[in-house]
Amino acid sequence: MTPLDPHKLPVHLAVIMDGNGRWAQQRMLKRIIGHQRGAETVKMVVEQASLLGIKYLTLFAFSSENWSRPALEVRALMTLLKKYIRQETARMMRKNIRYNVIGNRRELPDDVNETLDGAIQKTAENTGMVLTLALSYGGRQELCRAAARLAEEAVTGTLSPVDITTELFNKYLDTGNLPDPDFLIRTSGEMRISNFLLWQLAYTELYFTDTNWPDFTINELHKALADFQSRERRFGMTGDQITERGDLLNA
Ligand code: IPE
Ligand code: IPE
Ligand code: MG
């Protein structure tokens, strides 16, 4: 396995887990079987990220646009999500992992929200990795919700528009308590963002692999992280400036 420098890991790793449906269809299986197999990959990545000491892991599990899929697939995904959370919460406790959710939770079924609330409450005091699930999440929708809240405060007079800085705006996003992702992995060969974390990905290093999510392995995760470690992040500055300010390299 590719050796990794433990001091140069992403603080925040984000993943677009794509290709479950095609994985299944290539094997003449129903798409939901692909999602079930994908859930096994989720367990592996959560365990590995936590073992490696990654502080924040954010997984794109269901997009705002995924509601347009056939009702049967949407229902099956919601059921799988509930089952996953119920089965995994004890392990999250053992591994000191805290659950967090971003996205429009009002669109999720009540039983899913109840399961999520239970898991969030139970793991609230855990101090290890923060596992954020993006559910019914869309970047544009999140930006609109933030803008609406800011507008509301401007109208009621508790906020002056001149005080709207990038730092303040950031606090109004669902990810207000999270640092921006350092590294984004997308599986299945698609090279697009699909409305994920539009604001937060401004300076994120991107990594695409052809592997479908159910086939994504520990080795591939390590290979991706090794690739991250080989990159020079410049944040708009020159390479020389970055060498001088080594502290920024993996900020
Ligand atoms: C990702 O796999 C999981 C979700 C979007 C819920 P897909 O279901 O998008 O799989 P493909 O892209 O159709 O193969
Ligand atoms: C993005 O995958 C959403 C998730 C992985 C949950 P999609 O499969 O929905 O994205 P598109 O439609 O190929 O862009
Ligand atoms: Mg897809």
XYZ file of C-alpha atoms in Angstrom, residues 16-179:
164
model
C -19.111 11.992 -4.023
C -20.003 8.308 -3.803
C -21.104 7.599 -7.361
C -21.630 4.554 -9.558
C -23.773 2.242 -7.415
C -26.459 1.917 -10.067
C -24.042 1.170 -12.911
C -22.134 -1.307 -10.732
C -25.377 -3.256 -10.299
C -26.604 -2.887 -13.873
C -23.293 -4.184 -15.250
C -23.950 -7.343 -13.221
C -27.616 -7.623 -14.263
C -28.608 -6.775 -10.700
C -31.168 -4.264 -9.455
C -29.801 -0.770 -8.742
C -30.654 -1.081 -5.056
C -28.223 -4.003 -4.752
C -25.569 -1.529 -5.895
C -26.628 0.861 -3.142
C -26.445 -1.959 -0.590
C -22.929 -2.820 -1.725
C -22.095 0.881 -1.676
C -23.045 0.961 2.011
C -20.267 -1.591 2.657
C -17.769 0.787 1.024
C -19.082 3.568 3.267
C -18.259 1.445 6.336
C -14.727 0.865 5.044
C -14.058 4.528 4.233
C -15.474 5.720 7.570
C -13.310 3.227 9.450
C -10.168 4.046 7.447
C -10.613 7.813 7.634
C -11.101 7.607 11.383
C -8.070 5.306 11.791
C -5.917 7.655 9.730
C -6.907 10.541 11.996
C -8.852 12.502 9.413
C -10.886 14.987 11.447
C -13.815 15.588 9.075
C -15.340 13.195 6.548
C -18.280 14.401 4.447
C -20.194 11.963 2.263
C -22.637 12.943 -0.498
C -25.327 10.340 0.094
C -28.455 11.856 -1.502
C -28.778 15.039 -3.541
C -31.693 17.457 -3.830
C -31.937 16.317 -7.440
C -32.002 12.612 -6.492
C -35.654 13.093 -5.401
C -36.456 12.979 -9.142
C -35.415 9.326 -9.368
C -38.074 6.590 -9.589
C -40.114 6.525 -6.351
C -39.147 2.914 -5.713
C -35.421 3.735 -5.748
C -35.926 6.792 -3.524
C -37.897 4.714 -1.002
C -35.290 1.970 -1.042
C -32.505 4.519 -0.455
C -34.364 6.013 2.518
C -34.877 2.559 4.004
C -31.223 1.708 3.469
C -30.161 4.963 5.090
C -32.248 4.260 8.196
C -30.911 0.726 8.416
C -27.323 1.937 8.018
C -27.628 4.549 10.765
C -29.306 2.117 13.165
C -26.729 -0.595 12.551
C -23.700 1.649 12.686
C -24.396 3.936 15.640
C -22.880 1.513 18.180
C -19.709 1.362 16.075
C -19.655 5.160 15.848
C -19.728 5.255 19.655
C -16.831 2.785 19.885
C -14.820 4.809 17.397
C -15.688 8.140 19.039
C -17.230 9.454 15.776
C -19.825 12.233 15.779
C -22.675 12.323 13.256
C -23.628 15.528 11.486
C -26.099 16.145 8.655
C -26.193 18.846 5.983
C -28.979 19.409 3.471
C -32.652 20.254 3.592
C -33.850 17.951 6.351
C -37.439 19.190 5.922
C -37.634 17.190 2.708
C -36.658 13.927 4.421
C -39.370 11.530 5.668
C -40.191 11.826 9.396
C -38.921 8.357 10.255
C -35.558 9.114 8.629
C -35.316 12.383 10.564
C -36.129 10.602 13.820
C -33.400 8.044 13.187
C -30.935 10.810 12.318
C -31.841 12.849 15.407
C -31.305 9.787 17.605
C -27.876 9.115 16.106
C -26.834 12.784 16.244
C -27.883 13.054 19.901
C -26.240 9.802 20.895
C -22.901 10.715 19.303
C -23.019 14.438 20.179
C -20.291 14.240 22.838
C -17.887 12.177 20.727
C -14.630 14.009 20.123
C -13.092 12.011 17.251
C -13.928 12.308 13.567
C -16.995 14.291 12.479
C -18.931 12.246 9.918
C -21.180 14.546 7.916
C -23.859 13.008 5.712
C -25.118 15.239 2.900
C -28.791 14.298 2.596
C -31.298 16.013 0.382
C -28.356 18.300 -0.181
C -27.792 20.727 -3.049
C -25.167 23.465 -3.054
C -27.373 26.029 -4.771
C -30.269 25.296 -2.426
C -27.946 25.683 0.581
C -26.685 29.040 -0.765
C -30.285 30.209 -1.243
C -31.220 29.198 2.297
C -28.214 31.118 3.647
C -29.075 34.174 1.528
C -32.691 34.031 2.733
C -31.610 33.995 6.389
C -29.250 36.912 5.823
C -31.975 38.849 4.000
C -34.390 38.167 6.851
C -31.933 39.593 9.383
C -31.263 42.602 7.155
C -35.003 43.275 6.884
C -35.549 43.017 10.637
C -32.561 45.284 11.212
C -30.327 42.860 13.141
C -27.796 42.803 10.302
C -26.408 45.492 8.041
C -25.658 44.425 4.437
C -22.161 45.991 4.644
C -21.309 43.437 7.317
C -21.810 40.510 4.932
C -18.279 39.189 4.479
C -17.222 35.772 3.177
C -16.564 34.747 6.807
C -20.059 35.783 7.901
C -21.736 34.206 4.870
C -19.884 30.983 5.585
C -21.472 30.795 9.045
C -24.958 30.782 7.501
C -24.260 27.690 5.422
C -25.136 24.184 6.635
C -21.379 23.672 6.946
C -20.924 26.761 9.159
C -19.104 24.689 11.775
C -16.885 22.763 9.354
C -13.647 23.774 7.651
